[in-house]
XYZ file of C-alpha atoms in Angstrom:
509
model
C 23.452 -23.901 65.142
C 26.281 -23.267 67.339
C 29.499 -24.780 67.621
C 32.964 -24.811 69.343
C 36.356 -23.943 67.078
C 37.960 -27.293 68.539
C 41.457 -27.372 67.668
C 42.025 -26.584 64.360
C 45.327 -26.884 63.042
C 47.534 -24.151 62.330
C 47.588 -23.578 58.629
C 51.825 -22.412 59.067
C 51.175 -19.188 59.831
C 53.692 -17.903 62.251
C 52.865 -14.116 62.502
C 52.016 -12.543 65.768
C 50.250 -9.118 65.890
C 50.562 -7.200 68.989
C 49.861 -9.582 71.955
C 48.235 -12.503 69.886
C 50.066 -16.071 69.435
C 49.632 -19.118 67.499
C 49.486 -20.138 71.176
C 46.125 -18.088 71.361
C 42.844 -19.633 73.302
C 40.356 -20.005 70.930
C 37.256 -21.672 72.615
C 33.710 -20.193 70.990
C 31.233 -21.757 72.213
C 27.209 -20.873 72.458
C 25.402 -21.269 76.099
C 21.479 -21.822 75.692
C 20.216 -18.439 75.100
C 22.842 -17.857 72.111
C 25.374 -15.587 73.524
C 28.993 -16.286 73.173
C 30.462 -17.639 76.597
C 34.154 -16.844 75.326
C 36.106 -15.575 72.461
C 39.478 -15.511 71.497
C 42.145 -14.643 73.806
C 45.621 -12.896 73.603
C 48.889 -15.390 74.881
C 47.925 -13.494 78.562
C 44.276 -15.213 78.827
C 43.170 -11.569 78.274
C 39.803 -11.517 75.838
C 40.597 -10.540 72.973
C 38.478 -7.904 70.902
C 38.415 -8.050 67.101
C 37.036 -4.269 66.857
C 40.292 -3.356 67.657
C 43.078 -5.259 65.755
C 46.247 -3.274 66.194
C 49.545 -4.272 65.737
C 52.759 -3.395 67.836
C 52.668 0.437 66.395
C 48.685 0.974 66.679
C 47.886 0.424 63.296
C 44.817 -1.845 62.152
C 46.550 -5.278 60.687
C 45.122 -7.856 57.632
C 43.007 -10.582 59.723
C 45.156 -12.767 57.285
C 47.937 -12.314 58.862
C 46.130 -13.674 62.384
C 47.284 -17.153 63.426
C 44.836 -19.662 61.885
C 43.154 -20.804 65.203
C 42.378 -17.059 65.953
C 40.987 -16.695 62.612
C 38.630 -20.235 62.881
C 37.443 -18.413 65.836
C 36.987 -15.224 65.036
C 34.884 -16.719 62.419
C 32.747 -18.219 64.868
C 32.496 -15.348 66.626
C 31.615 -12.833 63.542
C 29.892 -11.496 62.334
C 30.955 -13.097 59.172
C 29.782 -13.271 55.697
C 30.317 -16.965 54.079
C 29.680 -16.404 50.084
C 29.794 -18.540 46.805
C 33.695 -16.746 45.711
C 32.495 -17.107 41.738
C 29.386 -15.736 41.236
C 28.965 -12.517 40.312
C 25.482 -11.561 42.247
C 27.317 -12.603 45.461
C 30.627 -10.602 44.640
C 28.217 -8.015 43.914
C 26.055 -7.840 47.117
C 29.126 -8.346 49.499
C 30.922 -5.281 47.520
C 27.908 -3.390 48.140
C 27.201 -4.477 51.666
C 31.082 -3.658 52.337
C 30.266 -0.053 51.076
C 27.864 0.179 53.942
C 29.050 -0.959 56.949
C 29.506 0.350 59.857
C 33.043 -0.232 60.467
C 33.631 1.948 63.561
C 31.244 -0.655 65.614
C 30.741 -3.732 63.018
C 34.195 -5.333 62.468
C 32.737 -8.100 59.873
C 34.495 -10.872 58.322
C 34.461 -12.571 54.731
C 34.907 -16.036 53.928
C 34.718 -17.703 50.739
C 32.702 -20.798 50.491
C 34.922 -22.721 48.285
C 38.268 -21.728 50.810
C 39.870 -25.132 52.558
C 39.586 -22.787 55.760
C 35.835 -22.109 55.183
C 35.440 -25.513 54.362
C 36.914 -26.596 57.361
C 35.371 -24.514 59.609
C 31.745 -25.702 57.905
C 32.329 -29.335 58.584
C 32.501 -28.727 62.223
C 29.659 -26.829 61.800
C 27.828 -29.630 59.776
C 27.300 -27.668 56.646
C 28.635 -29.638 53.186
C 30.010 -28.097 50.323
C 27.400 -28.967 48.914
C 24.698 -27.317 51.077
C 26.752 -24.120 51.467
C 27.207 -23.113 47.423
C 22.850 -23.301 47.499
C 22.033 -21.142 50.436
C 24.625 -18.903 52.121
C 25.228 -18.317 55.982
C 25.740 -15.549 58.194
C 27.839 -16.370 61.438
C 27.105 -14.342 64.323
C 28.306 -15.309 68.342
C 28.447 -18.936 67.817
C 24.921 -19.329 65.781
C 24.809 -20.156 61.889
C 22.390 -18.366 60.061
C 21.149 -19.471 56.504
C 19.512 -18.288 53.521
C 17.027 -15.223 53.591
C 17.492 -15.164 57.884
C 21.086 -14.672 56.940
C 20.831 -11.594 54.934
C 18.171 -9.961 57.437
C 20.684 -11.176 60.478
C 23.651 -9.315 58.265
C 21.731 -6.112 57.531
C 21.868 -5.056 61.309
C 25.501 -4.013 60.730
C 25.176 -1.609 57.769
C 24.625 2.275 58.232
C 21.333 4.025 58.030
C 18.555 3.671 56.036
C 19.739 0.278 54.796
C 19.571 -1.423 58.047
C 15.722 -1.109 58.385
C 15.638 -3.972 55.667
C 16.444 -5.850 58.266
C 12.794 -5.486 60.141
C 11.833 -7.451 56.656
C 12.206 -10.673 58.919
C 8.663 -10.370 60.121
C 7.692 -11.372 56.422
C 6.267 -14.957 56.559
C 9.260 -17.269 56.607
C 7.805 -19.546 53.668
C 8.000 -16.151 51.077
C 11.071 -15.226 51.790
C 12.533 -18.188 51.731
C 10.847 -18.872 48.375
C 12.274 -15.883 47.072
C 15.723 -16.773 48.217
C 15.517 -20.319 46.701
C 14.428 -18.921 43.323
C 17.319 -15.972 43.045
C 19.819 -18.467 44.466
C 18.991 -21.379 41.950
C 19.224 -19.194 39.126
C 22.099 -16.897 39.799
C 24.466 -18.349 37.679
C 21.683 -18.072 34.644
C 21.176 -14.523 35.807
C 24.321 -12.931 36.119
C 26.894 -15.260 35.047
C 30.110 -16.165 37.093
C 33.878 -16.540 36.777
C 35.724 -19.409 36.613
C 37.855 -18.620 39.985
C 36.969 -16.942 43.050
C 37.127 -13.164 42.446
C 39.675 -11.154 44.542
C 37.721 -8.524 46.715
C 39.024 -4.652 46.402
C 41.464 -3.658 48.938
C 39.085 -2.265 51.471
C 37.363 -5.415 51.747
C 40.464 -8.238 51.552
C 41.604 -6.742 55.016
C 38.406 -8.496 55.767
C 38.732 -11.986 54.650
C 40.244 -14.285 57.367
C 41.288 -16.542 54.900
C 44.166 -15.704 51.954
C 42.175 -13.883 48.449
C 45.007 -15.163 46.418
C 43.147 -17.774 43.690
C 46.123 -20.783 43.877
C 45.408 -24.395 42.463
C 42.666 -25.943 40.276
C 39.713 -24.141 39.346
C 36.394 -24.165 41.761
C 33.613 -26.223 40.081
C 31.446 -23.784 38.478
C 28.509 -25.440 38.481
C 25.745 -25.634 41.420
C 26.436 -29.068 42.893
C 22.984 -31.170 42.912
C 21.355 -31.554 45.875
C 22.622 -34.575 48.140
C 18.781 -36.077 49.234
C 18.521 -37.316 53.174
C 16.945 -40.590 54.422
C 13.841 -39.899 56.172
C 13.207 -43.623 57.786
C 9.812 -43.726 59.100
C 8.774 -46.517 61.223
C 4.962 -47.531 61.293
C 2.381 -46.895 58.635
C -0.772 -46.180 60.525
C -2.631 -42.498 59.926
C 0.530 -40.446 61.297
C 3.117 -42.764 59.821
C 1.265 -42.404 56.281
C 0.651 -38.876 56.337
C 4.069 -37.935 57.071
C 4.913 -40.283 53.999
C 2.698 -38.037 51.816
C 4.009 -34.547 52.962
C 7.995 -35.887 52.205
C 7.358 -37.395 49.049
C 7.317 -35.023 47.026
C 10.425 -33.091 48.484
C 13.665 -32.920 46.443
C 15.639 -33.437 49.533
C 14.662 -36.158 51.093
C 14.261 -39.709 50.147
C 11.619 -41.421 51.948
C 11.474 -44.888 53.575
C 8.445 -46.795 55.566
C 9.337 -49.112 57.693
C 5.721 -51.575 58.674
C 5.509 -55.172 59.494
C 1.857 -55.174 57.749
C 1.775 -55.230 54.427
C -1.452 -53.435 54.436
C -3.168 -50.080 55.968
C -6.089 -50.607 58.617
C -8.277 -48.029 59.581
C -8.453 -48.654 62.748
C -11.284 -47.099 64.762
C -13.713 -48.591 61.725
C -12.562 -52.485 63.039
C -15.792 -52.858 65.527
C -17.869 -52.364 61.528
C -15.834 -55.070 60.177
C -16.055 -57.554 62.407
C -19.862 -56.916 62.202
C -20.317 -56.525 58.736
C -16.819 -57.874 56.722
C -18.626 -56.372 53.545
C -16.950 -53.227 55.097
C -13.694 -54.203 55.271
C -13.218 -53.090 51.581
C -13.359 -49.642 52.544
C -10.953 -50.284 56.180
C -7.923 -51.642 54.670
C -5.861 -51.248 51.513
C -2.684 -52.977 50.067
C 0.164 -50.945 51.459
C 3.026 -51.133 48.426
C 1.328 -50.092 45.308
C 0.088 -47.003 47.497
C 3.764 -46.203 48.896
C 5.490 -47.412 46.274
C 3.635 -46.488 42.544
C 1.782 -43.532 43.927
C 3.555 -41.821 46.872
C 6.965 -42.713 44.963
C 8.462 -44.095 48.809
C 10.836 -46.903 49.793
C 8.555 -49.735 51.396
C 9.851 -52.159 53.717
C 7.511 -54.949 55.618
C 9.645 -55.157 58.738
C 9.433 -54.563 62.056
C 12.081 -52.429 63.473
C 14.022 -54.226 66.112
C 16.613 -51.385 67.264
C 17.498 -48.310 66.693
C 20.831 -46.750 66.617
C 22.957 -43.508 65.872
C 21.473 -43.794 62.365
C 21.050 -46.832 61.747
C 17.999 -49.595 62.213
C 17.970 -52.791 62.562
C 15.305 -54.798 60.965
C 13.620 -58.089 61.278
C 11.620 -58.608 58.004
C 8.185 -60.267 57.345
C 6.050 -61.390 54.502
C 6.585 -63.149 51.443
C 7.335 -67.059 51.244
C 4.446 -68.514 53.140
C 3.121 -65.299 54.890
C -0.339 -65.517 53.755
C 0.480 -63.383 50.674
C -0.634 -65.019 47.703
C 0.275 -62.056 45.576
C 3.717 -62.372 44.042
C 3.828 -58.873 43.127
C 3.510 -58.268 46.995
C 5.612 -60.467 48.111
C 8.355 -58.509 47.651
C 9.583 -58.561 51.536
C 10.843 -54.970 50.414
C 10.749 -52.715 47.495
C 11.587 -48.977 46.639
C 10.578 -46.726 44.704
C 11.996 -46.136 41.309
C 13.470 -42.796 42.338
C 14.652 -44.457 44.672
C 16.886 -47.336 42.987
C 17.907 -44.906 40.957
C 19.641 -42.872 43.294
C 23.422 -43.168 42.854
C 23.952 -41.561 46.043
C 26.529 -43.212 48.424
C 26.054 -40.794 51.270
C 22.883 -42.295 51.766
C 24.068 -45.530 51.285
C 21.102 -48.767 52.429
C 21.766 -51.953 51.742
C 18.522 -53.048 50.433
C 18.404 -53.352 46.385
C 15.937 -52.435 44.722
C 15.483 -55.041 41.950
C 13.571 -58.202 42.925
C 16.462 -60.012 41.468
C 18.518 -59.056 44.597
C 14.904 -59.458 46.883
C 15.337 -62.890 45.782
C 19.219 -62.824 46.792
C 18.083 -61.776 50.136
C 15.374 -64.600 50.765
C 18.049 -66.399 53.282
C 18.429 -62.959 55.193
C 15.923 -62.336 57.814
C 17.486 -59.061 59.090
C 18.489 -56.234 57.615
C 19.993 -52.910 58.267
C 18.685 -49.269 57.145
C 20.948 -46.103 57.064
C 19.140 -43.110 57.514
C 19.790 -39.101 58.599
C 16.517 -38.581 60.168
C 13.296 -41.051 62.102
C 10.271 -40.627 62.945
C 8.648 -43.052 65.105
C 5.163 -43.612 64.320
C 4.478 -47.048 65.625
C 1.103 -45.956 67.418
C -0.638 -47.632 70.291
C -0.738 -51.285 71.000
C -3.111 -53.676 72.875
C -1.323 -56.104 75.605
C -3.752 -58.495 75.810
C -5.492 -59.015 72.827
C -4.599 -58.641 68.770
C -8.201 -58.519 67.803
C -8.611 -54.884 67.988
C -5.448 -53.772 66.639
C -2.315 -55.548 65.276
C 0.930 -55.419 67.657
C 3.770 -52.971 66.411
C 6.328 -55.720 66.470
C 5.547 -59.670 66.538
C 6.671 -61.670 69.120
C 6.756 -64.745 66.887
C 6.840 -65.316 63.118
C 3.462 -65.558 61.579
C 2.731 -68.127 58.861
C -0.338 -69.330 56.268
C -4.060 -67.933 56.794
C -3.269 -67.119 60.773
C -1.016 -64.169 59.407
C -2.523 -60.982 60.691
C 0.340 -59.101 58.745
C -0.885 -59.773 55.688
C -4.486 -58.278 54.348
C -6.124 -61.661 53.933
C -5.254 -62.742 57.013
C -6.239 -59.716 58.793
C -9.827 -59.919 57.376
C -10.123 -64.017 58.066
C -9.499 -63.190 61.753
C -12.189 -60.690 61.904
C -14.445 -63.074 59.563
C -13.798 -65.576 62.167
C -14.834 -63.385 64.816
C -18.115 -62.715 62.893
C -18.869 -66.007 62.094
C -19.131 -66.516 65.874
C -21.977 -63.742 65.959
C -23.768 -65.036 63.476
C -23.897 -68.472 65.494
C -24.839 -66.558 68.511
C -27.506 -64.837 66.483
C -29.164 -67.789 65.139
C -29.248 -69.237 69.083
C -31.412 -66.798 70.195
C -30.956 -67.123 73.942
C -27.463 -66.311 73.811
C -25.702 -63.403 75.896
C -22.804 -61.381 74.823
C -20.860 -59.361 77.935
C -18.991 -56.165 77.173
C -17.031 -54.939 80.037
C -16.499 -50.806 79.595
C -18.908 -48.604 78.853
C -16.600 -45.966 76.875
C -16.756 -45.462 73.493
C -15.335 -49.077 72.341
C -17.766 -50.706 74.613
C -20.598 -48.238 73.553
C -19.705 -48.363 69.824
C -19.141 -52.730 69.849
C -22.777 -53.039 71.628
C -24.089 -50.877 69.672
C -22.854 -52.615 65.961
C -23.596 -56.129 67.530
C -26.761 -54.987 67.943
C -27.756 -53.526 64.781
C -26.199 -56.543 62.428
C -27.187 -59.514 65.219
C -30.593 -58.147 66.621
C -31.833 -61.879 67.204
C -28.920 -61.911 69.780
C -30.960 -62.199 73.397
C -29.359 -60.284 75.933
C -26.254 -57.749 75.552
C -24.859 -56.502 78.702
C -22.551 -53.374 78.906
C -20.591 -53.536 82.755
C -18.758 -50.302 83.614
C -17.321 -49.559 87.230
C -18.342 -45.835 86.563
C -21.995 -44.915 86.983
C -22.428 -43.577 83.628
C -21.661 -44.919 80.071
C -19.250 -42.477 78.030
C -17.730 -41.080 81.571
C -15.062 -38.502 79.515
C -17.698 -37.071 77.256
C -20.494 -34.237 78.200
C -23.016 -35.254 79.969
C -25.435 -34.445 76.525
C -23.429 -37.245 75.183
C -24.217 -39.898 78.363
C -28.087 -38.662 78.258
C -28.188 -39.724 73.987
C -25.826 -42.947 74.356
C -28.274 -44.191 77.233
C -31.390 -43.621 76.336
C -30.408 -45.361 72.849
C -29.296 -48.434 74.641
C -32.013 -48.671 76.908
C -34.257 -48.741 73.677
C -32.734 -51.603 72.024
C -32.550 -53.511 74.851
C -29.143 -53.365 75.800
C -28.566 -53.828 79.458
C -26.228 -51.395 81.338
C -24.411 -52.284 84.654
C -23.084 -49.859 85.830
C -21.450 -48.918 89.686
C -19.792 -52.345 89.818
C -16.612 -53.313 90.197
C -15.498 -56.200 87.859
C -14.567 -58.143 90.517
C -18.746 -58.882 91.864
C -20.712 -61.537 91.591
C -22.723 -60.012 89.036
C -20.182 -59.822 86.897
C -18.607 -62.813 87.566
C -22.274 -64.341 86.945
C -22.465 -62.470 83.700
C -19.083 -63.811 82.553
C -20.145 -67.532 83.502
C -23.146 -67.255 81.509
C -22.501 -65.315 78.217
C -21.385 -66.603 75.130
């Protein structure tokens, strides 16, 4: 993370030391690769160096003392240590890391994380309270480093041996960060703490860019819970659903679906259950007792209609007369029960839970989501046709037994399409046309056949002079052979536009 000390206001200090000014430049900001572009300047636009703070007679000065914009960006610039000020493991490691370093080439800085300064400097940053008293960070040229990465980053600027814990970072992230989470979360079990921020021995106040003295009310003492993020996720089909599963059970997220079905389609089985609708049991599945009861997820049946900042905008669907008879899935939303009851107003959306307020909501057809983080899993869709898959977003509201967003009307239009084969099956003479010869074409000619075989003539057309042109050639040999044994005719080499094909579309079925 890297960010810019912006201009901070001046916290009353009026002290100069040596050429620095409350006047004093103080951009910090990070170019691409990491590295500081600038740091803080004297009154004469000359850098400034913080290995070498020196006042008028050439001795080394309290960074206190330092104007408060120099300070914000000296912070920025580190390194510096940002620590929970009460608890005694912390006090303890930064005493003994203090012991250690190398202070005739590592000038580093302390900052406690319950300081209005540090907590200033985080929010710029984008760190909470909140977040910074569970995992501390490590500041270093612009770039915020947390948790174990933090300690590893800080160990480069202690003396020898101890720095070689620092080549620890090619331990799998995932351990150490385990590690970390455990120690952290029980620290205060472990070791106890105080009920103020502990003032640092001499050596190491001359560090702090912030003042030690402990002034005002007492710092909460206890680890503030964990503020959970809205992860909105819009679309339900295989990537939208197994994101869903991987962030439900996490502590720090809660998780909303956003899918204007109210049910999940398996998609590449749909040629099977327009063939055989016996199938269709095992291709589809009611979408909110899955999300809802067993994932534990927010559930909305919407379709997302904009998106922006962090906000969406959505048009809802089903209930009423949607083609859900159901009542218990008519709820046009629904969350989980962790969910409704979260108290949490930083992640504030203004869709209740209870279906008393659902029913508050029937007049609304739009609604509006807050959320910290997307993902966009709205899949593929078909322009000309809604046969093969259902469109992402409807173009017009769909109503009564013609609803393909609800289950049952999903699996009448595809029992509608059968029923047609069945006709054609019980002519005899009658031709069925399939132009492409990939594996949609291949796999439809191929189920029409086996479930209609009194069907008279299937014809595959293809412009390409092979069936299955993106798969190895082992693949075209099998898939041809098998068609020219069940008498399904392959035209291939023409263009849809000749007469053949014209013919064959003037006389199928």
């Amino acid at each position: 993370t890297a960010a810019a000390a912006g201009a901070a206001e001046a916290d009353g200090t009026s002290d100069t030391v040596g050429l620095l000014s409350a006047s004093s430049s103080t951009s910090a900001t990070a170019n691409g690769d990491g590295k500081q572009q600038q740091g803080p300047t004297t009154a004469d636009g000359v850098p400034f160096d913080p290995k070498s703070l020196l006042d008028s007679n050439g001795e080394k000065v309290d960074a206190k003392r330092l104007p408060h914009k120099t300070r914000m960006a000296l912070a920025l610039q580190g390194p510096t240590l940002i620590f929970d000020g009460i608890c005694n493991l912390c006090n303890g490691s930064m005493s003994w890391f203090q012991e250690r370093v190398r202070m005739e080439d590592s000038p580093v800085w302390y900052m406690w994380a319950q300081h209005a300064d540090t907590q200033t400097l985080l929010s710029e940053l984008g760190i909470s309270r909140h977040d910074i008293l569970r995992s501390w960070a490590y500041l270093e040229d612009g770039i915020v480093y947390r948790g174990s990465a933090a300690w590893l980053r800080a160990l480069r600027n202690i003396r020898s041996p101890w720095c070689y814990l620092s080549h620890f970072d090619w331990t799998p992230e995932f351990i150490r960060e385990t590690v970390y989470n455990t120690v952290a979360a029980n620290r205060y079990n472990a070791l106890g703490h105080s009920d103020a921020c502990q003032r640092p021995n001499p050596d190491m106040r001359a560090r702090f860019l912030h003042s030690t003295a402990v002034k005002g009310p007492k710092p909460d003492s206890t680890i503030p819970p964990r503020v959970r993020r809205r992860l909105l996720i819009v679309g339900c089909g295989p990537a939208g659903l197994f994101i869903a599963k991987k962030m439900a059970p996490s502590k720090d997220f809660e998780v909303v679906v956003v899918e204007p079905k109210n049910f999940f389609e398996f998609t590449p089985g749909i040629l099977r259950g327009m063939c055989h609708p016996e199938a269709m049991k095992d291709l589809v599945f009611d979408l909110e007792p899955v999300l809802c009861d067993d994932l534990g997820v927010g559930y909305v049946q919407g379709a997302v209609t904009s998106l922006s900042g962090t906000k969406a905008v959505v048009r809802r669907l089903g209930g009423g007369n949607h083609g859900v008879d159901d009542e218990s899935s008519n709820g046009i939303l629904r969350l989980s029960k962790a969910a409704a009851e979260n108290q949490d107003v930083e992640t504030n959306m203004i869709v209740p839970p209870d279906a008393a307020s659902d029913k508050a909501l029937e007049g609304c057809q739009t609604i509006e989501i807050n959320f910290d983080f997307c993902v966009i899993a709205a899949g593929s869709a078909y322009t000309t046709s809604t046969l093969w898959k259902v469109p992402v977003t409807p173009e017009e509201k769909q109503e009564g037994p013609n609803n393909f967003y609800a289950k049952d009307g999903r699996i009448a239009q595809l029992s509608a399409e059968h029923s047609k084969l069945e006709s054609l099956n019980q002519h005899r003479s009658a031709r069925v046309s399939i132009f492409g010869a990939g594996l949609v074409g291949i796999e439809l000619a191929s189920e029409i056949r086996h479930y209609f075989p009194d069907i008279e003539r299937i014809s595959l057309f293809d412009p390409q002079h092979t069936v299955l042109p993106a798969l190895p050639e082992s693949a075209q040999k099998y898939a041809t052979e098998w068609m020219e044994r069940n008498n399904v005719e392959l035209i291939l080499g023409s263009d849809f536009n000749d007469e053949s094909v014209k013919d064959a579309e003037d006389t199928s079925d």
